[in-house]
mmCIF file of C-alpha atoms in Angstrom:
data_model
loop_
_atom_site.group_PDB
_atom_site.id
_atom_site.type_symbol
_atom_site.label_atom_id
_atom_site.label_comp_id
_atom_site.label_asym_id
_atom_site.label_seq_id
_atom_site.Cartn_x
_atom_site.Cartn_y
_atom_site.Cartn_z
ATOM 1 C CA GLY A 890 -205.531 27.449 -125.354
ATOM 2 C CA LEU A 891 -207.221 25.488 -122.522
ATOM 3 C CA PHE A 892 -208.567 27.560 -119.582
ATOM 4 C CA ASN A 893 -211.168 27.536 -116.868
ATOM 5 C CA ALA A 894 -213.990 29.935 -116.479
ATOM 6 C CA ALA A 895 -215.970 30.469 -113.325
ATOM 7 C CA TYR A 896 -219.008 32.547 -112.243
ATOM 8 C CA TYR A 897 -220.303 33.092 -108.870
ATOM 9 C CA SER A 898 -223.755 31.410 -108.499
ATOM 10 C CA ALA A 899 -225.623 31.758 -105.081
ATOM 11 C CA GLY A 900 -227.695 28.632 -106.127
ATOM 12 C CA ALA A 901 -228.411 26.257 -108.755
ATOM 13 C CA ASN A 902 -228.766 28.173 -112.155
ATOM 14 C CA VAL A 903 -228.338 27.589 -115.854
ATOM 15 C CA TYR A 904 -225.815 29.724 -117.628
ATOM 16 C CA THR A 905 -224.370 29.896 -121.184
ATOM 17 C CA PHE A 906 -220.664 30.552 -121.777
ATOM 18 C CA THR A 907 -219.660 31.903 -125.145
ATOM 19 C CA VAL A 908 -216.392 32.777 -126.646
ATOM 20 C CA THR A 909 -216.133 35.044 -129.665
ATOM 21 C CA ASP A 910 -213.058 35.985 -131.698
ATOM 22 C CA SER A 911 -211.765 39.458 -132.412
ATOM 23 C CA LYS A 912 -214.048 39.712 -135.451
ATOM 24 C CA GLY A 913 -217.154 38.810 -133.453
ATOM 25 C CA ALA A 914 -217.480 35.257 -134.776
ATOM 26 C CA LEU A 915 -218.837 32.786 -132.167
ATOM 27 C CA VAL A 916 -216.237 29.944 -131.663
ATOM 28 C CA TYR A 917 -217.487 28.369 -128.496
ATOM 29 C CA ARG A 918 -220.949 27.995 -126.748
ATOM 30 C CA LYS A 919 -221.858 25.819 -123.887
ATOM 31 C CA THR A 920 -224.935 25.884 -121.710
ATOM 32 C CA SER A 921 -224.386 24.222 -118.198
ATOM 33 C CA SER A 922 -226.162 24.118 -114.812
ATOM 34 C CA ILE A 923 -223.975 25.715 -112.309
ATOM 35 C CA SER A 924 -224.840 24.410 -108.764
ATOM 36 C CA ASN A 925 -221.881 25.491 -106.654
ATOM 37 C CA PRO A 926 -220.390 29.010 -106.122
ATOM 38 C CA TYR A 927 -217.503 29.597 -108.558
ATOM 39 C CA GLN A 928 -217.857 26.228 -110.079
ATOM 40 C CA ARG A 929 -215.272 25.831 -112.778
ATOM 41 C CA MET A 930 -216.010 25.022 -116.455
ATOM 42 C CA GLU A 931 -213.150 23.950 -118.775
ATOM 43 C CA ILE A 932 -213.003 25.763 -122.118
ATOM 44 C CA ASN A 933 -210.895 24.338 -124.858
ATOM 45 C CA LEU A 934 -209.765 26.632 -127.660
ATOM 46 C CA ARG A 935 -206.581 24.516 -128.616
ATOM 47 C CA HIS A 936 -207.781 24.242 -132.157
ATOM 48 C CA HIS A 937 -208.402 27.984 -132.808
ATOM 49 C CA ALA A 938 -205.951 30.633 -133.825
ATOM 50 C CA LYS A 939 -203.821 32.734 -131.485
ATOM 51 C CA GLY A 940 -205.426 35.979 -130.704
ATOM 52 C CA LEU A 941 -207.859 37.891 -128.382
ATOM 53 C CA TYR A 942 -211.185 36.403 -127.459
ATOM 54 C CA ILE A 943 -214.238 37.635 -125.401
ATOM 55 C CA VAL A 944 -215.656 35.159 -122.919
ATOM 56 C CA ALA A 945 -219.218 35.991 -121.918
ATOM 57 C CA VAL A 946 -221.688 34.500 -119.523
ATOM 58 C CA TYR A 947 -225.346 34.807 -119.941
ATOM 59 C CA ASP A 948 -228.289 33.819 -117.606
ATOM 60 C CA LYS A 949 -231.122 31.618 -118.689
ATOM 61 C CA SER A 950 -233.148 34.670 -119.902
ATOM 62 C CA GLY A 951 -230.319 35.538 -122.263
ATOM 63 C CA LYS A 952 -228.952 38.603 -120.298
ATOM 64 C CA ARG A 953 -225.212 39.057 -120.476
ATOM 65 C CA ILE A 954 -224.082 39.117 -116.771
ATOM 66 C CA ALA A 955 -220.304 39.022 -117.237
ATOM 67 C CA SER A 956 -217.571 39.224 -119.822
ATOM 68 C CA SER A 957 -213.820 39.238 -120.019
ATOM 69 C CA LYS A 958 -210.980 39.216 -122.519
ATOM 70 C CA VAL A 959 -208.726 36.329 -122.969
ATOM 71 C CA SER A 960 -205.580 36.277 -124.966
ATOM 72 C CA ILE A 961 -204.532 32.946 -126.612
ATOM 73 C CA GLN A 962 -200.799 32.690 -127.337
#
């Protein structure tokens, strides 16, 4: 599974995107500077098993500000 994640940012901020599998294991983590509203970030899970994953976005203080489920088939 290759997909894009986007989060609204009113100004330049640093966010961390994480993906965990259905067992809670961290399978992806990337910290990125977001400078545009709804700037897209590509997430590549092609080498991971099919299943349900949770994508979460954290601000620079570590507070989770958004999360969503993704199904890789």
